[in-house]
Short mmCIF file of C-alpha atoms in Angstrom, two decimals:
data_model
loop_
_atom_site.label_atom_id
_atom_site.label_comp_id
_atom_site.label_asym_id
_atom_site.label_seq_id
_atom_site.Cartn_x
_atom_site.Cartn_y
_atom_site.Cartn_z
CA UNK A 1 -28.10 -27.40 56.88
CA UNK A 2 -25.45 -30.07 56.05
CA UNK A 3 -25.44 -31.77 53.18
CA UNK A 4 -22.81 -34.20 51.77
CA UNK A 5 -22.95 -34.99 48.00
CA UNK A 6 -20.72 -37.77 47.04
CA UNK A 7 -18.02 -37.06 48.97
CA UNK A 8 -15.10 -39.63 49.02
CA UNK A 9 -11.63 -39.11 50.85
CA UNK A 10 -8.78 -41.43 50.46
CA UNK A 11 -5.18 -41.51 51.65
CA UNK A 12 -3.45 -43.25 49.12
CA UNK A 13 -5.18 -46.55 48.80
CA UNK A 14 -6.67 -46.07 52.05
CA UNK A 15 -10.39 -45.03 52.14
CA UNK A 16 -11.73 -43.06 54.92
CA UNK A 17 -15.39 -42.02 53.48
CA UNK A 18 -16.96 -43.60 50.87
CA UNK A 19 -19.24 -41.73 48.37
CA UNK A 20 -21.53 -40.37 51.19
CA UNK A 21 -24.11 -38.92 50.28
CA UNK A 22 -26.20 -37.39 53.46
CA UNK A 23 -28.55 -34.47 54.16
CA UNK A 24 -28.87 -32.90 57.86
CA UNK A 25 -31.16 -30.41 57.82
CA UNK A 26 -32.98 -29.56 60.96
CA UNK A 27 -31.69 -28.66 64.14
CA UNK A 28 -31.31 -31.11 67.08
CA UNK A 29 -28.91 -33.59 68.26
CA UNK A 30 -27.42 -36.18 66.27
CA UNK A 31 -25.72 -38.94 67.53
CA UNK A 32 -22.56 -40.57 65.21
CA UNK A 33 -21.83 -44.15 65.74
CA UNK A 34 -19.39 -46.11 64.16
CA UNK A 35 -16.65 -48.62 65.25
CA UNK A 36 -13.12 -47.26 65.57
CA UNK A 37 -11.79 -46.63 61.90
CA UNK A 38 -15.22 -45.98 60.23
CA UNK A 39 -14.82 -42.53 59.45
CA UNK A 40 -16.40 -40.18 62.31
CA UNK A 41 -13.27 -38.07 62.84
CA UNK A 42 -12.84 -37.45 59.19
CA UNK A 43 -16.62 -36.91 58.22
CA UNK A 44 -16.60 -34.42 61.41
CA UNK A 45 -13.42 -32.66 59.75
CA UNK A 46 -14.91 -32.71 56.25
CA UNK A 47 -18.07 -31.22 57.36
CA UNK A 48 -15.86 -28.63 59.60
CA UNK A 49 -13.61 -27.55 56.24
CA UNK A 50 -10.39 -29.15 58.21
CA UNK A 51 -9.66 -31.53 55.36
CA UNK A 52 -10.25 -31.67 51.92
CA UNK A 53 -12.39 -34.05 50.37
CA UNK A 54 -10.83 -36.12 47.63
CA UNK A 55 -13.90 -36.24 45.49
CA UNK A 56 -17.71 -34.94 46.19
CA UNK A 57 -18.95 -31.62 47.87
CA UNK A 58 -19.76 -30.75 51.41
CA UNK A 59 -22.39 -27.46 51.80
CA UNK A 60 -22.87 -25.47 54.83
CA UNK A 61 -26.24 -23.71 54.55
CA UNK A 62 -25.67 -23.73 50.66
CA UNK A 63 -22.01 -23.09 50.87
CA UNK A 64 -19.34 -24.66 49.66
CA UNK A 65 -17.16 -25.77 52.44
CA UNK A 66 -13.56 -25.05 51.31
CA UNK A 67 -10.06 -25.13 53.24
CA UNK A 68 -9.26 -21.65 52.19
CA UNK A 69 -12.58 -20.51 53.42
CA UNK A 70 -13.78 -22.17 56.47
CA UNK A 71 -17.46 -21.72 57.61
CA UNK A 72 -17.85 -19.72 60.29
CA UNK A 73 -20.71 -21.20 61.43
CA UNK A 74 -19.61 -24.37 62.47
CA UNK A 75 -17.68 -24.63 65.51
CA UNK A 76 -15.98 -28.00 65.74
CA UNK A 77 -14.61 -29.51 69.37
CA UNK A 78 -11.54 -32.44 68.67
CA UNK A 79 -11.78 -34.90 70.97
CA UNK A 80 -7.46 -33.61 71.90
CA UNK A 81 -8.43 -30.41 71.44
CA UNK A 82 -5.71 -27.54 73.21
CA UNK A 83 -6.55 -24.02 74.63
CA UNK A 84 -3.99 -21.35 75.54
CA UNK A 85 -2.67 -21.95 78.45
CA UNK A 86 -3.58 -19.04 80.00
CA UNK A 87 -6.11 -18.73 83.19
CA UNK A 88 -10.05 -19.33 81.94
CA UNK A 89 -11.77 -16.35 83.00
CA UNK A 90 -8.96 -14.97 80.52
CA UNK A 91 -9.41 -18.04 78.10
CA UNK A 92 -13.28 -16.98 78.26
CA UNK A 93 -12.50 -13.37 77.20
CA UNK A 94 -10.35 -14.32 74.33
CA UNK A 95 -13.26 -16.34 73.08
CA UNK A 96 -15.44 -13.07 73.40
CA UNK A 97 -13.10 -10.92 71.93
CA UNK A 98 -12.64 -13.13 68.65
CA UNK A 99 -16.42 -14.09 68.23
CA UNK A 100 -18.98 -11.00 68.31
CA UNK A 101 -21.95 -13.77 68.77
CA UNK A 102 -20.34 -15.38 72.07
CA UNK A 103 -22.53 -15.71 75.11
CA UNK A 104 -20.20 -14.46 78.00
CA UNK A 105 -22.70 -14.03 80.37
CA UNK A 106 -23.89 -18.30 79.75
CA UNK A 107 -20.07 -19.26 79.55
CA UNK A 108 -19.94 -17.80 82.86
CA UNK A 109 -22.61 -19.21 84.45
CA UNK A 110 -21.71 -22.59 82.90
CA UNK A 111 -18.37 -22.29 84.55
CA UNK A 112 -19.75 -21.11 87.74
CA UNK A 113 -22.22 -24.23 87.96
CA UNK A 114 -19.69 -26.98 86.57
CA UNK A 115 -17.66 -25.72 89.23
CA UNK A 116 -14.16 -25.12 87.12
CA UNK A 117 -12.01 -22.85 89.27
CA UNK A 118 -11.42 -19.69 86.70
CA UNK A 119 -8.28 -18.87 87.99
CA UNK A 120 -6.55 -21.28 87.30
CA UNK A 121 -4.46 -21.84 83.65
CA UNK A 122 -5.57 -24.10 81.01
CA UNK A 123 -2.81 -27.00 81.59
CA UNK A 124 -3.55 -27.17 85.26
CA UNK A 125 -6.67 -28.86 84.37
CA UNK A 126 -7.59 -32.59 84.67
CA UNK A 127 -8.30 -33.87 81.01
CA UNK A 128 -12.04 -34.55 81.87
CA UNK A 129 -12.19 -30.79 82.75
CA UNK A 130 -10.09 -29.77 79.89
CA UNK A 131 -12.80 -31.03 77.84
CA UNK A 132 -15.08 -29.46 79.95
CA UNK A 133 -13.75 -26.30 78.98
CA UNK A 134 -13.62 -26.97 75.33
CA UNK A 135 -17.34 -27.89 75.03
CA UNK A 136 -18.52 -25.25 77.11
CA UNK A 137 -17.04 -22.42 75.21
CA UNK A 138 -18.70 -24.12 71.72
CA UNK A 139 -21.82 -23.83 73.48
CA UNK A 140 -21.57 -20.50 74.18
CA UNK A 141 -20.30 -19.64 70.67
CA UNK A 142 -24.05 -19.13 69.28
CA UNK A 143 -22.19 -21.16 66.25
CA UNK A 144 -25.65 -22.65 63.79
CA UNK A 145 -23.46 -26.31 63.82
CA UNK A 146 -21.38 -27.85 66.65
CA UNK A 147 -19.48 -31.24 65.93
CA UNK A 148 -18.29 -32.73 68.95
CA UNK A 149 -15.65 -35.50 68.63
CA UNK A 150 -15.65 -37.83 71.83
CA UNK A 151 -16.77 -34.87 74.12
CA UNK A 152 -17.23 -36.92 77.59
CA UNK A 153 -14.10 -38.46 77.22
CA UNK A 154 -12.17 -38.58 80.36
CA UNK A 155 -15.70 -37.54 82.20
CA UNK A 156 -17.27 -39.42 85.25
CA UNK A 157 -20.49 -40.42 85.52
CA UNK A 158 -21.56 -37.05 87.12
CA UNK A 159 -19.50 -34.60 84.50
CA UNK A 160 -21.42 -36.91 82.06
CA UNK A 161 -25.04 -36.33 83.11
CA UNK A 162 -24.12 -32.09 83.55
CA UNK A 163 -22.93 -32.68 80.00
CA UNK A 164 -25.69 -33.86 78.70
CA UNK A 165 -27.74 -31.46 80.44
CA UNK A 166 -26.03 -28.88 79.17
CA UNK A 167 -26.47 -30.16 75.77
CA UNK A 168 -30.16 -29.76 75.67
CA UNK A 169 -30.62 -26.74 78.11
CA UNK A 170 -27.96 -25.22 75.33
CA UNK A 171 -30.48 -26.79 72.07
CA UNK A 172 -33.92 -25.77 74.10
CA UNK A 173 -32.90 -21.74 74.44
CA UNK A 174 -30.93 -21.58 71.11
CA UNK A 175 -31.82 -24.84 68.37
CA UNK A 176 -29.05 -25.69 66.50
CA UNK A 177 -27.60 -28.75 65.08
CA UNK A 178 -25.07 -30.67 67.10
CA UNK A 179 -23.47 -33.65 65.80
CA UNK A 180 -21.84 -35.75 68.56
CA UNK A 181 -19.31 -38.83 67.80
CA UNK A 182 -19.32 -40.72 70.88
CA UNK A 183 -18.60 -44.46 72.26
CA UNK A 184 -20.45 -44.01 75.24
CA UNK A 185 -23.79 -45.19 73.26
CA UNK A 186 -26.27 -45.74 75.59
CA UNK A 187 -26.25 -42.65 77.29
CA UNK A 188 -26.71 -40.37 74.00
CA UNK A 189 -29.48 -42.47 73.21
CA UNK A 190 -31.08 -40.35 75.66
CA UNK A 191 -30.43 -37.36 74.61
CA UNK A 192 -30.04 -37.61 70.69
CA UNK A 193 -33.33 -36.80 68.39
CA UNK A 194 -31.77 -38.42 65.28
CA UNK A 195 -29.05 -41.07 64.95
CA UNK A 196 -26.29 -41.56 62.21
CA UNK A 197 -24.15 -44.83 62.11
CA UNK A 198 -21.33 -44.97 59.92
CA UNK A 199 -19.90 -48.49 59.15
CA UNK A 200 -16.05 -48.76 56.57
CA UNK A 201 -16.49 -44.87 55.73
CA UNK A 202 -20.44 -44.49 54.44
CA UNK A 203 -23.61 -44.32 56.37
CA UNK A 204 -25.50 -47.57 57.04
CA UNK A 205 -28.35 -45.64 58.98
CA UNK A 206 -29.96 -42.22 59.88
CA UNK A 207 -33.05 -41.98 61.37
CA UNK A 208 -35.20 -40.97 64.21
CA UNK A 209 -34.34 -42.23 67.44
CA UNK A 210 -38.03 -42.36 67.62
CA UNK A 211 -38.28 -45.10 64.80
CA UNK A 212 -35.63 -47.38 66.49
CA UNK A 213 -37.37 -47.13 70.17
CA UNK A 214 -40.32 -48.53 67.94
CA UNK A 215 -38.49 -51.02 65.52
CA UNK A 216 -35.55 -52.59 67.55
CA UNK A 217 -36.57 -54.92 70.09
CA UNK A 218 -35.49 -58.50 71.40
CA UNK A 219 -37.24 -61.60 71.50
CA UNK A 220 -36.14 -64.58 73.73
CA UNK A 221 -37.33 -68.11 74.15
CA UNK A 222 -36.85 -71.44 72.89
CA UNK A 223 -35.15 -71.38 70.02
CA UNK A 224 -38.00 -73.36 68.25
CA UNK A 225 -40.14 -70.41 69.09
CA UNK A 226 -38.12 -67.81 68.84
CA UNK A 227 -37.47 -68.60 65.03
CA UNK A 228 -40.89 -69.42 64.29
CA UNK A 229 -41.95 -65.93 65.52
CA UNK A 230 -39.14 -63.98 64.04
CA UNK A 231 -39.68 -65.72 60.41
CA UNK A 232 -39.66 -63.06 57.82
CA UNK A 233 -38.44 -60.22 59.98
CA UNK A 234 -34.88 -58.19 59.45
CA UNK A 235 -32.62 -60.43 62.00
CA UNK A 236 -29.56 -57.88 63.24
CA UNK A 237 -28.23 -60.11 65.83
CA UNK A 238 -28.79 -63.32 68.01
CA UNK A 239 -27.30 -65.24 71.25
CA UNK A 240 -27.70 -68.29 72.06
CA UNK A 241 -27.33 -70.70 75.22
CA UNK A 242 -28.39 -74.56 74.85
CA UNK A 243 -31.84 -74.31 73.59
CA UNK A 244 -32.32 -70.41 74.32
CA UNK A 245 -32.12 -68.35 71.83
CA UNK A 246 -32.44 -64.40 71.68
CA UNK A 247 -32.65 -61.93 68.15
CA UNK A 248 -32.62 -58.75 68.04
CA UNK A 249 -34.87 -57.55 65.07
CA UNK A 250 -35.26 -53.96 63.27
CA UNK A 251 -38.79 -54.44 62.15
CA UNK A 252 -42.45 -54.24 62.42
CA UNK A 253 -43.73 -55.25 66.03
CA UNK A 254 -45.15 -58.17 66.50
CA UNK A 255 -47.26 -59.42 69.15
CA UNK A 256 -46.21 -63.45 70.36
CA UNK A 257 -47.22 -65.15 73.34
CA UNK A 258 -45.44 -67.65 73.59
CA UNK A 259 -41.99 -65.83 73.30
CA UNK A 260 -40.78 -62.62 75.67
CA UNK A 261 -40.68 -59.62 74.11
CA UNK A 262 -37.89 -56.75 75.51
CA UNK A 263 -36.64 -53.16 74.75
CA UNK A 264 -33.15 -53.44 72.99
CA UNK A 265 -30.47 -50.98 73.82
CA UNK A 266 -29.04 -48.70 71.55
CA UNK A 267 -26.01 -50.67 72.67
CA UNK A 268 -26.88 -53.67 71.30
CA UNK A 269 -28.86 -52.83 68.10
CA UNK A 270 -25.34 -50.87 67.03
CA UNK A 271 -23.02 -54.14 68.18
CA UNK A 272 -25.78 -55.78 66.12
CA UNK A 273 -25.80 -53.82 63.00
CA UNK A 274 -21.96 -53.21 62.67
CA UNK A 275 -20.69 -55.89 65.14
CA UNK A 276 -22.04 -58.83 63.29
CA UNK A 277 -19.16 -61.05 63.16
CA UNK A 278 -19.29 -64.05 65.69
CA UNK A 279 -17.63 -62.81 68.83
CA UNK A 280 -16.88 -59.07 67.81
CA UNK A 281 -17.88 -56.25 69.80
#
């Protein structure tokens, strides 16, 4: 269990997170949105005892997270993070030989399916398979908590899907929670059971992905129509083209004919929740 209580950090006048208060308790995946500058990075390193908190408490499993005494079981994945360079069958071994809960025998057969070539060193790796590297040996740490910052960045579309499949093959044989900070939205809304977005250094959201595949949706028409249907409901974001109008709404379903009703992409209900100004995405 994670559980934030109150916790501010500033840099000077500068504030990164903003009296958060937040409880993750169960295991699963949990998807962390927020534009660039919101706060992911430094609620990930809070929660990971990298940097202090100015003000507040973070608990791990009832603990105290402190600086001097890291928790040890969280194992947290930068989005630069650096290896040794030294060849990854060795790298592997190192990782064995420090943590008396890592699963050799998966981090092998992770390697041997993702293809990475064990012999060769750390540095001679692309940065998409650096990463690679990096996420497969927190998977195989047994570690309670993983935070992932950015952990398909520099992947293609294929080193993306083994990712995610990796993820939840990883979170099916031992649950755990994961917290992933990503940009690539659409795709983790696939995979993700719960969903955090964090908007000028606090939460504005956490819920069940379930509850936004049944709350967000679009509706299109004339704008006459459109307005008349959407009256009273919570209005996140609209386009609109001559006399066409679409809104995307977080709110009870309703049921119009004379307007089209659509699914809404995770995409666009986050662009419309924290991307509200005209023309920013």
């Amino acid at each position: 269990m994670i559980e934030f209580k109150n916790v501010t950090k500033s840099y000077g006048k500068l504030t990164t997170l903003n009296n958060i208060s937040i409880s993750i308790k169960e295991p699963g995946i949990y998807c962390l949105l927020g534009r660039n500058g919101a706060g992911k990075t430094t609620m990930l390193k809070t929660m990971a005892g990298h940097i202090a908190a100015t003000s507040g408490e973070v608990e791990i499993n009832g603990k105290k997270v402190d600086m001097m005494d890291m928790p040890n079981d969280i194992h947290f994945v930068e989005a630069d993070a650096r290896q040794f360079n030294i060849r990854l069958n060795e790298l592997i071994h190192a990782a064995a030989n420090i943590n008396p809960l890592f699963d050799y025998s998966f981090a092998i057969n992770l390697a041997e399916r993702f293809k990475l070539d064990t012999h060769k060193k750390y540095n001679q790796l692309s940065f998409g398979m650096k990463s690679m590297v990096n996420t497969l040996i927190a998977l195989a740490s047994s570690k309670n908590t993983l935070l992932l910052d950015e952990p398909v960045l520099g992947f293609d579309p294929i080193m993306r899907k083994a990712f995610y499949d990796m993820l939840m093959e990883s979170c099916a044989e031992k649950p755990k929670i994961v917290v992933v900070s990503t940009h690539i939205v659409d795709e983790m809304s696939k995979v993700a059971e719960q969903l955090i977005i964090i908007d000028k250094g606090a939460p504005i959201l956490f819920c069940d992905m379930n509850n936004i595949d049944e709350k967000a949706y679009c509706v299109t028409g004339s704008a006459e129509l459109v307005k008349a249907a959407t009256d009273g409901l919570r209005v996140i974001g609209e386009t609109k083209v001559g006399n066409h109008l679409s809104r995307y709404i977080f709110d009870r379903r309703i049921d119009e004919k004379d307007v089209w009703i659509s699914a809404l992409s995770l995409q666009d209900f986050f662009v419309g929740l924290v991307g509200n100004e005209k023309g920013d995405y």
